[in-house]
mmCIF file of C-alpha atoms and ligand atoms in Angstrom:
data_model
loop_
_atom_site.group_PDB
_atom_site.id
_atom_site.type_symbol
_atom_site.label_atom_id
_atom_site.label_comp_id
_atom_site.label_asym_id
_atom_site.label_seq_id
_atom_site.Cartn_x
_atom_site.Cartn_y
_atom_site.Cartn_z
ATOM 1 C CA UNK K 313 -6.234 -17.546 -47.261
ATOM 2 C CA UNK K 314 -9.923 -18.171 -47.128
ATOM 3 C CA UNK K 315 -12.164 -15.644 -46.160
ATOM 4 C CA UNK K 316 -13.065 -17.015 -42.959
ATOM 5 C CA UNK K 317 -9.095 -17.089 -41.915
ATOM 6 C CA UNK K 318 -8.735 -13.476 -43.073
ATOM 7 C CA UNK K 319 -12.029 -12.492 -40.693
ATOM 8 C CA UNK K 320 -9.906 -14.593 -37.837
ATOM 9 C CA UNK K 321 -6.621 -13.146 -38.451
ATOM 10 C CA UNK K 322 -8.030 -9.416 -38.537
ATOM 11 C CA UNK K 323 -9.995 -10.165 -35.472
ATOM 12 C CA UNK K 324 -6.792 -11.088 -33.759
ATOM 13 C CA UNK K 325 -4.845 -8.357 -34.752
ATOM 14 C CA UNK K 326 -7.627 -5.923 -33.559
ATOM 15 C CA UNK K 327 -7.692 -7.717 -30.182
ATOM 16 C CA UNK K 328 -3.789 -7.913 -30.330
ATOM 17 C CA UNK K 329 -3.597 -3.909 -30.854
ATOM 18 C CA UNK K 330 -6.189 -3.359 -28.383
ATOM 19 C CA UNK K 331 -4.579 -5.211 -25.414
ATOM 20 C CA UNK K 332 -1.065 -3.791 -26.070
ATOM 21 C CA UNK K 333 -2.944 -0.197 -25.483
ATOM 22 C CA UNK K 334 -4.600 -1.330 -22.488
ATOM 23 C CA UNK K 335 -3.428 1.507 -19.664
ATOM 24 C CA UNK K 336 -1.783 -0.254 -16.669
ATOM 25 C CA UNK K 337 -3.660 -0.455 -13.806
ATOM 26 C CA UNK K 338 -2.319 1.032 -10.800
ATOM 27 C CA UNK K 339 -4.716 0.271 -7.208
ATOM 28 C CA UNK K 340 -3.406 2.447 -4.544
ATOM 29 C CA UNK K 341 -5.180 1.323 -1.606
ATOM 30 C CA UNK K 342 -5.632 3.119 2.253
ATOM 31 C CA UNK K 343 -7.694 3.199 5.385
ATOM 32 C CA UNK K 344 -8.168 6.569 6.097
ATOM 33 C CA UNK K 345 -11.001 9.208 4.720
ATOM 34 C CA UNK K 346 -10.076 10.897 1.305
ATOM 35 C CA UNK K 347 -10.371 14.656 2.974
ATOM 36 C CA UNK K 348 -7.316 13.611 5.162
ATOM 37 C CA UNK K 349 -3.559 14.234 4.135
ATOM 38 C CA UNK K 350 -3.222 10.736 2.875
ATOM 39 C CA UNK K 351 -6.597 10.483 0.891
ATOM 40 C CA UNK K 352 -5.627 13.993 -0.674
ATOM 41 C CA UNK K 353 -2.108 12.706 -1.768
ATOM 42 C CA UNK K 354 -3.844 9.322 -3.039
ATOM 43 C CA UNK K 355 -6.225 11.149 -5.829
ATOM 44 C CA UNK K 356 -3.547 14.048 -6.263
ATOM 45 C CA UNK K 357 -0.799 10.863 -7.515
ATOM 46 C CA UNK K 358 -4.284 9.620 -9.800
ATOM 47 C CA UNK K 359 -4.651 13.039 -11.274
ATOM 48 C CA UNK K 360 -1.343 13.581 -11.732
ATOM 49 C CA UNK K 361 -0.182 10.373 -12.971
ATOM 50 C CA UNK K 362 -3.280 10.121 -15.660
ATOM 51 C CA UNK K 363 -2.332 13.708 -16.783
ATOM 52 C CA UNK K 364 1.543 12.823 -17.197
ATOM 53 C CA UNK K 365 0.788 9.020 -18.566
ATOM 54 C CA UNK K 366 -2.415 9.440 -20.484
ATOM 55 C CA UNK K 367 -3.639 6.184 -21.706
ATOM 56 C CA UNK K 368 -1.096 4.758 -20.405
ATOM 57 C CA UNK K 369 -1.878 4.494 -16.548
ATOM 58 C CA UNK K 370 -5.004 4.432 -15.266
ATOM 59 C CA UNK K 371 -4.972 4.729 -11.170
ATOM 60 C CA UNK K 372 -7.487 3.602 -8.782
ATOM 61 C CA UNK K 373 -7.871 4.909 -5.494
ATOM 62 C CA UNK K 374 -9.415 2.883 -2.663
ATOM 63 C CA UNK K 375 -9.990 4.897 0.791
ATOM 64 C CA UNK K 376 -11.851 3.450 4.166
ATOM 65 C CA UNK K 377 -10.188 -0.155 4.312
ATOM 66 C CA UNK K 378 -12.281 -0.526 1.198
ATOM 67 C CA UNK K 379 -10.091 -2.740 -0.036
ATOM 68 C CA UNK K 380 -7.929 -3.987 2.106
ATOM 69 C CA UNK K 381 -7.562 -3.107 5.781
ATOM 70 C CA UNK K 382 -4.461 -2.731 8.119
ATOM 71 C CA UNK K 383 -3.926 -6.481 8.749
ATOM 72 C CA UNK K 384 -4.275 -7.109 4.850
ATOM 73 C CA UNK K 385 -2.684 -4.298 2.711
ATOM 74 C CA UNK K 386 1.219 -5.094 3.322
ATOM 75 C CA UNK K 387 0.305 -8.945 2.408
ATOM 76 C CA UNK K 388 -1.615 -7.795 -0.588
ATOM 77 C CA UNK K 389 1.384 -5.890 -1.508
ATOM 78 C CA UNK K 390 3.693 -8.505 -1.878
ATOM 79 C CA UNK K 391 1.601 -10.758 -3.688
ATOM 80 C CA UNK K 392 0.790 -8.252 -6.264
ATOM 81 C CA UNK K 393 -2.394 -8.020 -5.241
ATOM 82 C CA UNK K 394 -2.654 -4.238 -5.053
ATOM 83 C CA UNK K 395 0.275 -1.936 -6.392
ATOM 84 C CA UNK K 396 0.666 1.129 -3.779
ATOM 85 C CA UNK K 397 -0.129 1.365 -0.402
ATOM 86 C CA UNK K 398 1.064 4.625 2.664
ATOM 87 C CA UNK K 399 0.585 2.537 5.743
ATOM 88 C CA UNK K 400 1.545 4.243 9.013
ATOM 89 C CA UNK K 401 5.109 4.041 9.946
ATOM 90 C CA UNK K 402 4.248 2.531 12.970
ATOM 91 C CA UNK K 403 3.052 -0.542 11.074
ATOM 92 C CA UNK K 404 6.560 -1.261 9.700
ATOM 93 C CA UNK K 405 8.523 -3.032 12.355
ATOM 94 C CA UNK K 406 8.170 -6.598 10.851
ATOM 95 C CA UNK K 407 9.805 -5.437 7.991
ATOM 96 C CA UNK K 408 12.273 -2.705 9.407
ATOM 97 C CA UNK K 409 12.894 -2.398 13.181
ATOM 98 C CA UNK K 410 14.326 0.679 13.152
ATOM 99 C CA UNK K 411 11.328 2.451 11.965
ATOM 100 C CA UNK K 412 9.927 1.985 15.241
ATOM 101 C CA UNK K 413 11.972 5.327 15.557
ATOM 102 C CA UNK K 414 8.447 7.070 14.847
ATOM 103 C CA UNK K 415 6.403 5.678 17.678
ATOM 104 C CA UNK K 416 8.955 6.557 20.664
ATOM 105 C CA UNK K 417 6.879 8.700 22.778
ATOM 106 C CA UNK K 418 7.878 12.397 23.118
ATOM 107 C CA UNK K 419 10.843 12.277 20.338
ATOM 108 C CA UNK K 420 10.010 14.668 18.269
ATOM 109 C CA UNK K 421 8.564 17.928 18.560
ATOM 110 C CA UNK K 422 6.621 19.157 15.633
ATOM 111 C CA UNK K 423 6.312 17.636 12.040
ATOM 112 C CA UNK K 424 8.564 20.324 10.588
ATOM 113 C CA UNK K 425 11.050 18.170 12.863
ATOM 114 C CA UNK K 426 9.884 14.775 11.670
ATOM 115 C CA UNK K 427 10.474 16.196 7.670
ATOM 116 C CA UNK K 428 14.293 17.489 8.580
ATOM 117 C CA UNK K 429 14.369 13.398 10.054
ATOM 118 C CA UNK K 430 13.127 11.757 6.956
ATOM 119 C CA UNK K 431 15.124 14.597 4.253
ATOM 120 C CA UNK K 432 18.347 13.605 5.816
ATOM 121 C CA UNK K 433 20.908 10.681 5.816
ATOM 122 C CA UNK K 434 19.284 8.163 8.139
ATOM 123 C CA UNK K 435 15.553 9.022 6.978
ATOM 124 C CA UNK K 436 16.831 8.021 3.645
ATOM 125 C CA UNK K 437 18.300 5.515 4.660
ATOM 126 C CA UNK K 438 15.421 3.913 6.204
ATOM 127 C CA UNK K 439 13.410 4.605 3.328
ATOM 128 C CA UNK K 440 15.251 2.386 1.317
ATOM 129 C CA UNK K 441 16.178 -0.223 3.775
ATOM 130 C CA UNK K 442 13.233 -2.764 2.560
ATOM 131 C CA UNK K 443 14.177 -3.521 -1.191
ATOM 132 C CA UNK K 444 15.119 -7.043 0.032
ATOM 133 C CA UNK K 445 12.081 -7.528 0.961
ATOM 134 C CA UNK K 446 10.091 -6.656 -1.715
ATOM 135 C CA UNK K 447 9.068 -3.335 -0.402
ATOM 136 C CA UNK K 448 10.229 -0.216 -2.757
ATOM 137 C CA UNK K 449 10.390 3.261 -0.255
ATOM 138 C CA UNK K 450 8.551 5.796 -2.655
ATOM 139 C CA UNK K 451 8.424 8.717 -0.164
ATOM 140 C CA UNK K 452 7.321 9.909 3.359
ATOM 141 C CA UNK K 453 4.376 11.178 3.127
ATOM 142 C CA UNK K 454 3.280 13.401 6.838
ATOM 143 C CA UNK K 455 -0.083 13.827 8.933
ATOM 144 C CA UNK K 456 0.411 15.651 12.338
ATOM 145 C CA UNK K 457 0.908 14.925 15.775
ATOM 146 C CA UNK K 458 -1.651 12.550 18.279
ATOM 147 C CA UNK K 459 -3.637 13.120 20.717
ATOM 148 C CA UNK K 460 -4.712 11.336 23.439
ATOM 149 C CA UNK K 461 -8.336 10.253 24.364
ATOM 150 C CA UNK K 462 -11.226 8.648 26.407
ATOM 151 C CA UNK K 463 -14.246 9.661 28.279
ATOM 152 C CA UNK K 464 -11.900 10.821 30.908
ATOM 153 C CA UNK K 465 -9.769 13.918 31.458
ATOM 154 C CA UNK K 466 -6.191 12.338 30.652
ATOM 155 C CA UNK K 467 -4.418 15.004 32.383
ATOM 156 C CA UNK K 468 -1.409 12.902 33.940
ATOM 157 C CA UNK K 469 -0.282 9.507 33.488
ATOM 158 C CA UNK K 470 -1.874 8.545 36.321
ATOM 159 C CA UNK K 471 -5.307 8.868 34.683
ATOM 160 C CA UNK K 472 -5.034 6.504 32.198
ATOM 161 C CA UNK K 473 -3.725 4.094 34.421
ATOM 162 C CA UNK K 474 -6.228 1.241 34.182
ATOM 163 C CA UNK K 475 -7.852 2.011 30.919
ATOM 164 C CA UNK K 476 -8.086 -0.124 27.809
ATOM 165 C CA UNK K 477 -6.665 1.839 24.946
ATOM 166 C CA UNK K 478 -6.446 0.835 20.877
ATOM 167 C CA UNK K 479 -3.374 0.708 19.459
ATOM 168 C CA UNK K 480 -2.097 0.375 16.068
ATOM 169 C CA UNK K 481 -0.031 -2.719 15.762
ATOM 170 C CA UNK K 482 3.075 -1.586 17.216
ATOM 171 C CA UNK K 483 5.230 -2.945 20.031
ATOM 172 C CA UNK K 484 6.727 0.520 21.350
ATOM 173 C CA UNK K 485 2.637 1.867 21.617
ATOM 174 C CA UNK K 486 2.353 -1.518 23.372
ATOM 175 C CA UNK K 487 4.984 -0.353 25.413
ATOM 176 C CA UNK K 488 4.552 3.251 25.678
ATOM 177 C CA UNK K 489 0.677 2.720 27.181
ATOM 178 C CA UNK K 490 1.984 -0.117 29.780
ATOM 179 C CA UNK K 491 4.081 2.867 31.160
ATOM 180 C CA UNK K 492 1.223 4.077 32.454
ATOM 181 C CA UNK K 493 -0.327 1.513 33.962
ATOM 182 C CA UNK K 494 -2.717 1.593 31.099
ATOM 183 C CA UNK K 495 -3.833 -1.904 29.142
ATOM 184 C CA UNK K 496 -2.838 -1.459 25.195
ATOM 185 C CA UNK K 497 -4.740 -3.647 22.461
ATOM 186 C CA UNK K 498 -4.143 -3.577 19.018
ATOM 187 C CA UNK K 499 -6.741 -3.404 16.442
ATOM 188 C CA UNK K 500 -6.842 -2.449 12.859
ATOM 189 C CA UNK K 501 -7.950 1.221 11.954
ATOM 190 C CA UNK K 502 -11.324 0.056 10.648
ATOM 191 C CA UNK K 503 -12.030 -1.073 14.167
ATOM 192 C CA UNK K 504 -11.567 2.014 16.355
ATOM 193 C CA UNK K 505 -14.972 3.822 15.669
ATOM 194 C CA UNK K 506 -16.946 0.234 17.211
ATOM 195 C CA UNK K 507 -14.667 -0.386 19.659
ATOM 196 C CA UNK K 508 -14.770 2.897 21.237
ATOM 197 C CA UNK K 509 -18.468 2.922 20.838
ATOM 198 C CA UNK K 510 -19.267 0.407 22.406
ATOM 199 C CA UNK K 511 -16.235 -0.036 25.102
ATOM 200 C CA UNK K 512 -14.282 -2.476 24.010
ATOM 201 C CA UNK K 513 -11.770 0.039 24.309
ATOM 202 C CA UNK K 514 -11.776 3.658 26.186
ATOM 203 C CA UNK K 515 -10.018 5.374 24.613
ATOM 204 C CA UNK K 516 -7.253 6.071 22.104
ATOM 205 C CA UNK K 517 -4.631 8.285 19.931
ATOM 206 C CA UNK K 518 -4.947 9.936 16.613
ATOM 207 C CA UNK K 519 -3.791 13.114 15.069
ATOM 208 C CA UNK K 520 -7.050 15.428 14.479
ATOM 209 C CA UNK K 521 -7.364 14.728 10.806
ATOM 210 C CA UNK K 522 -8.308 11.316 11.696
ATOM 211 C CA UNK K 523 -10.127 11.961 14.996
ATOM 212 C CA UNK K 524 -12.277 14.606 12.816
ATOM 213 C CA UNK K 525 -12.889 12.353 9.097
ATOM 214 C CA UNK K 526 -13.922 9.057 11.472
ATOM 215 C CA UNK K 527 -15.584 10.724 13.875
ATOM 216 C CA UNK K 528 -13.958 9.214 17.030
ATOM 217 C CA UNK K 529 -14.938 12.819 19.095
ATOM 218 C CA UNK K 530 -18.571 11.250 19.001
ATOM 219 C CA UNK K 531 -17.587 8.295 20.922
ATOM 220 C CA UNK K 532 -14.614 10.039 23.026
ATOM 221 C CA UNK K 533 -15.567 12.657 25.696
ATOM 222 C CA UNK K 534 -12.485 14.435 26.297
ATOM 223 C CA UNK K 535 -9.046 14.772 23.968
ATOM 224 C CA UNK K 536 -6.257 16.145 25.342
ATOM 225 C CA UNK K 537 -3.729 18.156 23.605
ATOM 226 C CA UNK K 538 -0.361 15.740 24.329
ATOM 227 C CA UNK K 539 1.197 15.881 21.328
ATOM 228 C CA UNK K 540 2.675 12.651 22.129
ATOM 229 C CA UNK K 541 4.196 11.084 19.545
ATOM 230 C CA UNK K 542 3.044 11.393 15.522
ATOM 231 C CA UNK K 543 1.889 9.453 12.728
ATOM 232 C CA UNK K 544 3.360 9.466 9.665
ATOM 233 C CA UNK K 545 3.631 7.564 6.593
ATOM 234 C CA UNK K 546 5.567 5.714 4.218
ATOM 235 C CA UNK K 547 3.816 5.109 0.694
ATOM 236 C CA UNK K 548 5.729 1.901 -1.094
ATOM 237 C CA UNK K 549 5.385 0.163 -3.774
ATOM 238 C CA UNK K 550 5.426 -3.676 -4.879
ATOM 239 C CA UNK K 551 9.570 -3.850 -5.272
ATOM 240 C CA UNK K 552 9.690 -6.274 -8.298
ATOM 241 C CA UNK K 553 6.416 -4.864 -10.204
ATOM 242 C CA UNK K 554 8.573 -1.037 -9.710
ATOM 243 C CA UNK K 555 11.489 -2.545 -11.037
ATOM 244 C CA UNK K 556 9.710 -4.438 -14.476
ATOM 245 C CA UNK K 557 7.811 -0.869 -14.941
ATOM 246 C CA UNK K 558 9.004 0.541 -18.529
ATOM 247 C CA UNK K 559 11.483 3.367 -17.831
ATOM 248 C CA UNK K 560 9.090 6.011 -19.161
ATOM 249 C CA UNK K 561 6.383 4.716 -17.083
ATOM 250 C CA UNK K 562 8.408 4.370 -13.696
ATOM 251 C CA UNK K 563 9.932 7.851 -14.359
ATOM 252 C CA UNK K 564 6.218 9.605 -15.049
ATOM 253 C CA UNK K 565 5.694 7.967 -11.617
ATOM 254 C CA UNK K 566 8.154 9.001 -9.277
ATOM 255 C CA UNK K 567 7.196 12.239 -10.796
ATOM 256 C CA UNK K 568 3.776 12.013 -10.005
ATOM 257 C CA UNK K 569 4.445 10.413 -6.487
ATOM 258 C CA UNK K 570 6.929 13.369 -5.558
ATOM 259 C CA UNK K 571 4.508 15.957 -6.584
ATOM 260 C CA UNK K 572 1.582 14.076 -4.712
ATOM 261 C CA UNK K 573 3.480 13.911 -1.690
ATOM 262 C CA UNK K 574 4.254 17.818 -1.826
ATOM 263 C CA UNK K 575 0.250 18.270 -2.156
ATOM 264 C CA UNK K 576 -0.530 15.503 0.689
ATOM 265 C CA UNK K 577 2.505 17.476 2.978
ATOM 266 C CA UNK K 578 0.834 20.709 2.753
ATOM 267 C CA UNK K 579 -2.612 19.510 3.354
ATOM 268 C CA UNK K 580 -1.222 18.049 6.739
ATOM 269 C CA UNK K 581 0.437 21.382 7.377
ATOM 270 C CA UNK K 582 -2.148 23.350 6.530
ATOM 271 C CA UNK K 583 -5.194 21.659 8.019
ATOM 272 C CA UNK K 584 -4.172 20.065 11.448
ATOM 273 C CA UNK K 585 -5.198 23.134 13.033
ATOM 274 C CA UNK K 586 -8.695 23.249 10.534
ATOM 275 C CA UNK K 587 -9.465 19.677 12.282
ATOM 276 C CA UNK K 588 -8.411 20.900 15.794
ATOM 277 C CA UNK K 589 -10.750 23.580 15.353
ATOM 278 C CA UNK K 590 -14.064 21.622 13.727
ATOM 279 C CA UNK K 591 -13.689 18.616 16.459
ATOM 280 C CA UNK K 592 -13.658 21.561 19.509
ATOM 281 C CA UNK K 593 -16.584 23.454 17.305
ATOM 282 C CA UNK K 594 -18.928 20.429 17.410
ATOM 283 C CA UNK K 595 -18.434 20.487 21.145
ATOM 284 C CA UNK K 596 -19.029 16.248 20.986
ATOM 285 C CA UNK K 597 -15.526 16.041 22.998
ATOM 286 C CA UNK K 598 -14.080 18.483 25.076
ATOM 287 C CA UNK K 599 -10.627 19.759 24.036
ATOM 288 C CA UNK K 600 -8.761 19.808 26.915
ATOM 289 C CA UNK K 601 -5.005 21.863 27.038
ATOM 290 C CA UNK K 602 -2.138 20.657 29.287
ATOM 291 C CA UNK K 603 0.023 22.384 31.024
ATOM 292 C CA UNK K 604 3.824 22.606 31.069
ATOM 293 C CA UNK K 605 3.685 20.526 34.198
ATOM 294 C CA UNK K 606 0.672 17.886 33.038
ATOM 295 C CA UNK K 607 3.253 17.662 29.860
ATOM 296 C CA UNK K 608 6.646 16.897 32.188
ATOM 297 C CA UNK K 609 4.514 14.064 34.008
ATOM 298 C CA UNK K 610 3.629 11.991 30.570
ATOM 299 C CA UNK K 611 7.075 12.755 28.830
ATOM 300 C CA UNK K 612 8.585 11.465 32.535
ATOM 301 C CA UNK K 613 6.531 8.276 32.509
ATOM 302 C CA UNK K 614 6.959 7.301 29.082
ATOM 303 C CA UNK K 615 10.918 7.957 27.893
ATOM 304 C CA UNK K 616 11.693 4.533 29.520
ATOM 305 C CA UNK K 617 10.083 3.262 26.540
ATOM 306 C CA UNK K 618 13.156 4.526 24.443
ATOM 307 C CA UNK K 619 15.860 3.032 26.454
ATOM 308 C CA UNK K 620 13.532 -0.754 25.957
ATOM 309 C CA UNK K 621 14.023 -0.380 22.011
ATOM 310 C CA UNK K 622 17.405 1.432 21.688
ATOM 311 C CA UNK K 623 18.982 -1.716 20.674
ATOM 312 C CA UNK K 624 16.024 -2.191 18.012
ATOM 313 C CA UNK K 625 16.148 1.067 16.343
ATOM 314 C CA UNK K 626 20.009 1.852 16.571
ATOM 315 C CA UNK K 627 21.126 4.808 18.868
ATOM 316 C CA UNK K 628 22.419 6.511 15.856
ATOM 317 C CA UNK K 629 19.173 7.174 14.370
ATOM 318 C CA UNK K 630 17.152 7.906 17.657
ATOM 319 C CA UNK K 631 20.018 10.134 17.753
ATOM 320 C CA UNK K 632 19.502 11.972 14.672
ATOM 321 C CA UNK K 633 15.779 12.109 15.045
ATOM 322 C CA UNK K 634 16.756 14.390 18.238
ATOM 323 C CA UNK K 635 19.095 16.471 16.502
ATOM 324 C CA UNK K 636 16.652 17.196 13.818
ATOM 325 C CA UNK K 637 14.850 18.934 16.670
ATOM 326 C CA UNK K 638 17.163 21.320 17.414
ATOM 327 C CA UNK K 639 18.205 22.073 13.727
HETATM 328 C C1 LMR R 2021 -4.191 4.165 12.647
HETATM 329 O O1 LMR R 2021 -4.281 2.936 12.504
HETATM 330 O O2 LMR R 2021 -4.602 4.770 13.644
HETATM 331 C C2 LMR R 2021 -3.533 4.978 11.540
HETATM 332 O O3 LMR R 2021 -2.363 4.319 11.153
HETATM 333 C C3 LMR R 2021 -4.439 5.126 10.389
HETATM 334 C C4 LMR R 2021 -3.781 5.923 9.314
HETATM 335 O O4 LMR R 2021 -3.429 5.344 8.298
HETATM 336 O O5 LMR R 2021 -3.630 7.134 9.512
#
């Protein structure tokens, strides 16, 4: 072999070796800040998943819509475009109807409720009920319950009757806001802080974390404490580039997800009331209380919305939802 050959061949091997090593590149993409339950869970699976699969993973986080946004992300998913993504359960019923479970107004009563839902048989089963389409269920993944808002005092249903609220892109919010007289518009996360700024909408629903990290009390007068209804997440995976993972790899994974979820779970637990507390501290909004009575009048004027997408969602798992209330 010449010299020149041997230079080639050597230079080939090096880049051979060199590419084999390369880590895989994970981009775990979300909309929300990285102080909120999700963006803690996001760099808790990077850390994690480095430390297990050093050099062998390499995990990159993108927060704010940065990458892509709500209309975007699933899409993205599919075509391999981006690897993870938690989107809000409420942003599922394309894929699985019976998700919509999560957005029925007044179901469930606390988050510890919502975890019993999604530990036992029909969670589970929900969280794997997308593999046909490409979707891989990695894990639930909570943040707390909403609130409503505008500039204001929603203290019964008849208040909001009239106003223009944002929704995520969900039929039974569409549903649940036209209950009370009120005119529902969907628009991607990215969108809210604008649109309530400068009233394209009045007002809207978030749990605190959210309400705090994008500042929507600086645009919102008053936020009352309904309790409503929740958001909560799934975080899923690209189905087919799960499966083709090397077994070591996958398993590190799961691992890291599990543990990442138990980090992002106690964050939500731990710091709804933190968030409560800093929006009512800043004094931008007021924090209004309902009473038992204020309470009755939404939960009246919004349960038809469950009997509209029984058929959707299966009474068997708005059932169990329920009876993880009582448990
Ligand atoms: C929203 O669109 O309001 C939420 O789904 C955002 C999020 O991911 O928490």
């Amino acid at each position: 072999m010449s010299l020149r050959l041997l230079v080639v061949a050597a230079a080939f091997a090096v880049a051979h070796t060199v590419a084999a090593a390369a880590p895989i590149v994970i981009k775990y993409s979300h909309v929300v800040a990285d102080a909120t339950p999700k963006g803690q869970a996001a760099l808790k699976f990077k850390e994690l998943a480095e430390k297990k699969l050093a050099g062998k993973v390499e995990v990159q986080v993108f927060p704010n819509s940065q990458l892509f946004g709500d209309g975007k992300e699933m899409e993205a998913l599919l075509l391999g475009d981006v690897q993870i993504i938690a989107p809000s359960l409420a942003k599922f019923a394309k894929y699985t109807p019976k998700l919509q479970v999560f957005d029925l107004p007044f179901l469930f009563d606390d988050i510890a409720a919502v975890d019993r839902f999604q530990g036992g048989p029909k969670g589970q089963e929900l969280l794997d009920s997308m593999t046909g389409k490409g979707i891989k269920g990695l894990g639930y993944l909570h943040n707390g319950m909403k609130q409503l808002s505008a500039n204001k005092p929603l203290r019964t249903p008849a208040d909001a009757k009239g106003l223009k609220f944002r929704i995520q892109s969900s039929d039974v919010l569409e549903a649940q806001f036209k209950a009370v007289g009120a005119n529902p518009q969907k628009l991607a996360f990215a969108e809210v802080y604008q649109a309530l700024q400068t009233g394209v909408v009045d007002g809207t629903e978030n749990p605190w974390s959210n309400t705090y990290t994008k500042k929507f009390h600086e645009v919102q007068k008053y936020i009352v404490e309904s309790d409503h209804g929740v958001i909560e997440y799934m975080v899923i995976a690209n189905a087919a580039w799960w499966d083709k993972l090397p077994a070591d790899i996958r398993q590190g994974l799961k691992e890291a997800m599990v543990e990442s979820i138990k980090y992002g779970n106690k964050v939500a637990f731990d710091e709804a009331a933190t968030y409560r507390q800093k929006v009512i501290d800043e004094k931008k909004a007021q924090v209004l209380p309902l009473s038992k009575g204020e309470l009755e009048q939404w939960r009246a004027a919004m349960k038809p919305v469950w009997q509209e997408f029984e058929s959707d969602i299966g009474k068997d798992v708005i059932d169990a939802a329920l009876q993880a209330n009582k448990l």
